[in-house]
Amino acid sequence: DQQVKQNSPSLSVQEGRISILNCDYTNSMFDYFLWYKKYPAEGPTFLISISSIKDKNEDGRFTVFLNKSAKHLSLHIVPSQPGDSAVYFCAASEGAGNNRLAFGKGNQVVVIP
Amino acid sequence: DTAVSQTPKYLVTQMGNDKSIKCEQNLGHDTMYWYKQDSKKFLKIMFSYNNKELIINETVPNRFSPKSPDKAHLNLHINSLELGDSAVYFCASSQGRKDTQYFGPGTRLTVL
């Protein structure tokens, strides 16, 4: 049973435009959410996180939005750059101190120059 | 100066063999993990060690045995390899039970 779901497995976007990645979760006990970015032949790297006490967290070009009632979060990348072409994983856990992460299957993003 | 390193990067072996994957981190973290990414691309946690103590042990066949000789190392030994063990295995580390986990580059295991 997949507790973290990422549909629309691939996304193509023009350089400079916005990339929006979506993530849904089923476990209502999740209260800490993360996005990881992965290049081919490399491990995932941490990008941004959000606690359930917030509905938005911003870090440079990356913003994560959380809608707890809908059990939905999204990652916005503005403006998209060619170096953002990668697979993006959504992950969640029950509590910021809990190291048991549940991952989605990832979204492939291709930024077209 | 790689933060989390794994060896080997690629491993091709026959069914029934025993193999090991090594992981080392130089971040000074005290918690380490093994994840498996299967053919469907799902990343699933297998084990976690904190200060050399096993704290997470998911439903993994007992052919898989992690070993942590010290805080900086977490090795994964797999006995009697099966076709279904073919996957990419990622090692990760974090400081304490925080969720910012730093991943190694992965080991692609192919069982023939």
Tab-separated table of C-alpha atoms in Angstrom:
chain	number	residue	atom	x	y	z
A	1	ASP	CA	0.000	0.000	0.000
A	2	GLN	CA	1.587	3.170	-1.220
A	3	GLN	CA	1.096	5.896	1.373
A	4	VAL	CA	2.697	8.606	-0.750
A	5	LYS	CA	1.551	8.965	-4.330
A	6	GLN	CA	2.990	10.944	-7.167
A	7	ASN	CA	0.926	10.788	-10.325
A	8	SER	CA	1.806	12.307	-13.686
A	9	PRO	CA	5.221	10.651	-13.723
A	10	SER	CA	6.797	13.097	-16.172
A	11	LEU	CA	6.662	16.822	-16.793
A	12	SER	CA	8.202	18.911	-19.570
A	13	VAL	CA	8.479	22.659	-19.118
A	14	GLN	CA	10.152	25.523	-20.921
A	15	GLU	CA	13.088	27.203	-19.246
A	16	GLY	CA	11.922	30.188	-17.236
A	17	ARG	CA	8.410	28.854	-16.699
A	18	ILE	CA	6.966	27.335	-13.562
A	19	SER	CA	7.198	23.620	-12.766
A	20	ILE	CA	4.529	22.242	-10.466
A	21	LEU	CA	4.838	18.801	-8.958
A	22	ASN	CA	2.040	17.221	-6.967
A	23	CYS	CA	2.023	14.685	-4.176
A	24	ASP	CA	-0.835	13.045	-2.291
A	25	TYR	CA	-0.670	11.011	0.883
A	26	THR	CA	-3.065	8.707	2.627
A	27	ASN	CA	-1.653	8.465	6.154
A	28	SER	CA	-3.260	11.187	8.289
A	29	MET	CA	-0.509	10.725	10.869
A	30	PHE	CA	2.102	12.167	8.506
A	31	ASP	CA	3.123	15.593	9.695
A	32	TYR	CA	6.487	16.204	8.102
A	33	PHE	CA	7.068	16.295	4.369
A	34	LEU	CA	10.152	16.534	2.208
A	35	TRP	CA	11.131	16.791	-1.420
A	36	TYR	CA	14.252	15.150	-2.772
A	37	LYS	CA	15.842	15.635	-6.175
A	38	LYS	CA	17.694	12.896	-8.004
A	39	TYR	CA	19.999	13.005	-11.013
A	40	PRO	CA	20.771	9.824	-12.979
A	41	ALA	CA	23.379	7.584	-11.356
A	42	GLU	CA	23.308	9.659	-8.158
A	43	GLY	CA	21.505	9.353	-4.873
A	44	PRO	CA	18.557	11.587	-3.926
A	45	THR	CA	19.512	14.968	-2.472
A	46	PHE	CA	17.381	16.892	-0.010
A	47	LEU	CA	15.649	19.910	-1.507
A	48	ILE	CA	13.063	21.370	0.856
A	49	SER	CA	10.782	20.315	3.685
A	50	ILE	CA	7.638	21.469	5.444
A	51	SER	CA	6.069	20.757	8.792
A	52	SER	CA	2.326	20.315	9.103
A	53	ILE	CA	2.070	23.450	11.233
A	54	LYS	CA	2.818	25.454	8.103
A	55	ASP	CA	1.104	25.635	4.753
A	56	LYS	CA	4.002	27.085	2.808
A	57	ASN	CA	7.766	27.008	2.885
A	58	GLU	CA	9.985	28.839	0.468
A	59	ASP	CA	13.662	28.474	-0.335
A	60	GLY	CA	14.890	30.471	-3.283
A	61	ARG	CA	13.232	29.234	-6.437
A	62	PHE	CA	11.566	26.348	-4.601
A	63	THR	CA	8.284	26.589	-2.695
A	64	VAL	CA	6.365	23.767	-1.107
A	65	PHE	CA	2.662	24.143	-0.361
A	66	LEU	CA	0.788	21.881	2.032
A	67	ASN	CA	-2.966	21.344	2.135
A	68	LYS	CA	-3.551	19.109	5.137
A	69	SER	CA	-7.295	18.788	4.698
A	70	ALA	CA	-6.764	17.489	1.169
A	71	LYS	CA	-3.679	15.467	2.162
A	72	HIS	CA	-1.897	17.122	-0.715
A	73	LEU	CA	1.340	18.961	-1.212
A	74	SER	CA	2.987	20.527	-4.196
A	75	LEU	CA	6.417	21.755	-5.174
A	76	HIS	CA	6.741	24.872	-7.299
A	77	ILE	CA	9.953	25.693	-9.106
A	78	VAL	CA	10.103	29.243	-10.451
A	79	PRO	CA	11.784	29.959	-12.764
A	80	SER	CA	12.677	26.502	-14.034
A	81	GLN	CA	16.253	26.042	-15.214
A	82	PRO	CA	17.826	23.272	-17.321
A	83	GLY	CA	19.744	22.088	-14.246
A	84	ASP	CA	16.412	21.328	-12.599
A	85	SER	CA	15.929	18.411	-15.006
A	86	ALA	CA	15.828	15.463	-12.612
A	87	VAL	CA	13.505	13.087	-10.798
A	88	TYR	CA	11.738	14.605	-7.800
A	89	PHE	CA	10.640	12.427	-4.894
A	90	CYS	CA	8.050	13.385	-2.330
A	91	ALA	CA	8.543	11.853	1.138
A	92	ALA	CA	6.675	11.944	4.426
A	93	SER	CA	7.050	10.869	8.021
A	94	GLU	CA	5.138	10.862	11.289
A	95	GLY	CA	6.943	13.604	13.188
A	96	ALA	CA	10.114	15.486	12.409
A	97	GLY	CA	12.019	13.226	14.739
A	98	ASN	CA	10.899	10.052	13.033
A	99	ASN	CA	13.410	8.778	10.541
A	100	ARG	CA	11.076	6.303	8.862
A	101	LEU	CA	10.417	8.055	5.551
A	102	ALA	CA	7.788	6.938	3.066
A	103	PHE	CA	8.648	7.914	-0.508
A	104	GLY	CA	6.568	8.397	-3.613
A	105	LYS	CA	7.776	6.888	-6.875
A	106	GLY	CA	9.053	10.176	-8.246
A	107	ASN	CA	8.284	12.651	-11.016
A	108	GLN	CA	10.620	13.154	-13.969
A	109	VAL	CA	11.032	16.829	-14.835
A	110	VAL	CA	12.584	17.924	-18.115
A	111	VAL	CA	13.333	21.619	-18.524
A	112	ILE	CA	13.654	22.576	-22.176
A	113	PRO	CA	16.180	25.346	-22.870
B	1	ASP	CA	35.444	14.270	-0.134
B	2	THR	CA	32.255	12.332	-0.903
B	3	ALA	CA	29.836	12.567	2.015
B	4	VAL	CA	28.207	9.143	1.651
B	5	SER	CA	30.002	6.603	-0.480
B	6	GLN	CA	29.068	3.087	-1.528
B	7	THR	CA	31.050	0.282	-3.072
B	8	PRO	CA	30.698	-1.234	-5.517
B	9	LYS	CA	28.664	0.979	-7.820
B	10	TYR	CA	27.645	-1.961	-9.981
B	11	LEU	CA	27.386	-5.606	-8.977
B	12	VAL	CA	26.458	-8.418	-11.336
B	13	THR	CA	26.265	-11.896	-9.884
B	14	GLN	CA	24.641	-15.275	-10.228
B	15	MET	CA	21.647	-16.560	-8.300
B	16	GLY	CA	22.616	-18.305	-5.096
B	17	ASN	CA	25.767	-16.282	-4.507
B	18	ASP	CA	26.517	-14.230	-1.388
B	19	LYS	CA	27.541	-10.599	-1.810
B	20	SER	CA	28.204	-7.515	0.269
B	21	ILE	CA	27.729	-3.798	-0.342
B	22	LYS	CA	29.715	-1.332	1.724
B	23	CYS	CA	28.711	2.141	2.844
B	24	GLU	CA	30.736	4.836	4.542
B	25	GLN	CA	29.820	8.360	5.565
B	26	ASN	CA	32.210	11.132	6.593
B	27	LEU	CA	29.543	13.546	7.844
B	28	GLY	CA	29.866	12.564	11.477
B	29	HIS	CA	26.276	11.316	11.493
B	30	ASP	CA	25.165	8.699	13.968
B	31	THR	CA	22.260	7.206	12.009
B	32	MET	CA	22.547	5.223	8.794
B	33	TYR	CA	20.055	3.530	6.500
B	34	TRP	CA	19.669	1.091	3.649
B	35	TYR	CA	16.987	1.642	1.017
B	36	LYS	CA	15.960	-0.481	-1.937
B	37	GLN	CA	14.682	1.035	-5.177
B	38	ASP	CA	12.934	-1.659	-7.158
B	39	SER	CA	12.037	-1.807	-10.838
B	40	LYS	CA	8.923	0.267	-10.194
B	41	LYS	CA	11.169	3.029	-8.824
B	42	PHE	CA	9.754	2.934	-5.309
B	43	LEU	CA	12.309	3.771	-2.629
B	44	LYS	CA	11.671	1.638	0.434
B	45	ILE	CA	13.553	1.621	3.684
B	46	MET	CA	15.069	-1.679	4.701
B	47	PHE	CA	17.146	-0.981	7.809
B	48	SER	CA	18.295	1.841	10.016
B	49	TYR	CA	21.069	1.933	12.606
B	50	ASN	CA	21.596	4.552	15.273
B	51	ASN	CA	24.961	4.452	17.017
B	52	LYS	CA	25.480	0.928	15.737
B	53	GLU	CA	22.121	-0.187	17.132
B	54	LEU	CA	19.426	-1.519	14.809
B	55	ILE	CA	16.357	0.737	15.103
B	56	ILE	CA	14.406	-0.021	11.937
B	57	ASN	CA	14.061	-3.466	10.443
B	58	GLU	CA	11.349	-3.564	7.824
B	59	THR	CA	9.898	-6.763	6.467
B	60	VAL	CA	13.026	-7.897	4.711
B	61	PRO	CA	14.060	-11.531	4.130
B	62	ASN	CA	16.596	-12.676	6.678
B	63	ARG	CA	18.977	-13.335	3.790
B	64	PHE	CA	19.713	-9.620	4.172
B	65	SER	CA	21.926	-8.824	7.133
B	66	PRO	CA	23.169	-5.319	7.870
B	67	LYS	CA	26.315	-4.839	9.890
B	68	SER	CA	27.539	-1.628	11.453
B	69	PRO	CA	31.117	-1.938	12.709
B	70	ASP	CA	31.119	1.721	13.726
B	71	LYS	CA	28.982	4.833	13.327
B	72	ALA	CA	30.569	5.727	10.003
B	73	HIS	CA	29.947	2.394	8.300
B	74	LEU	CA	26.903	0.309	7.480
B	75	ASN	CA	27.404	-2.722	5.282
B	76	LEU	CA	24.762	-4.902	3.728
B	77	HIS	CA	25.360	-8.606	3.251
B	78	ILE	CA	23.007	-10.649	1.126
B	79	ASN	CA	23.003	-14.446	1.175
B	80	SER	CA	21.638	-16.772	-1.488
B	81	LEU	CA	20.838	-14.036	-3.959
B	82	GLU	CA	17.587	-14.298	-5.897
B	83	LEU	CA	16.406	-12.722	-9.136
B	84	GLY	CA	14.036	-10.472	-7.185
B	85	ASP	CA	16.948	-8.932	-5.325
B	86	SER	CA	17.929	-7.077	-8.488
B	87	ALA	CA	17.502	-3.387	-7.653
B	88	VAL	CA	19.399	-0.246	-6.796
B	89	TYR	CA	20.415	-0.126	-3.137
B	90	PHE	CA	20.971	3.257	-1.528
B	91	CYS	CA	22.746	3.969	1.695
B	92	ALA	CA	21.903	7.156	3.603
B	93	SER	CA	22.845	8.883	6.830
B	94	SER	CA	21.457	11.554	9.123
B	95	GLN	CA	22.295	13.191	12.409
B	96	GLY	CA	20.033	11.643	14.978
B	97	ARG	CA	16.491	10.849	14.077
B	98	LYS	CA	16.071	13.834	11.801
B	99	ASP	CA	14.609	13.480	8.393
B	100	THR	CA	17.253	15.223	6.357
B	101	GLN	CA	18.905	12.095	5.111
B	102	TYR	CA	21.935	12.264	2.863
B	103	PHE	CA	22.108	9.533	0.268
B	104	GLY	CA	24.958	7.707	-1.365
B	105	PRO	CA	25.110	7.257	-5.157
B	106	GLY	CA	23.557	3.811	-5.085
B	107	THR	CA	24.671	0.282	-5.962
B	108	ARG	CA	22.968	-1.348	-8.915
B	109	LEU	CA	22.705	-5.061	-8.174
B	110	THR	CA	21.841	-7.410	-11.030
B	111	VAL	CA	21.199	-11.057	-10.246
B	112	LEU	CA	21.355	-13.384	-13.252
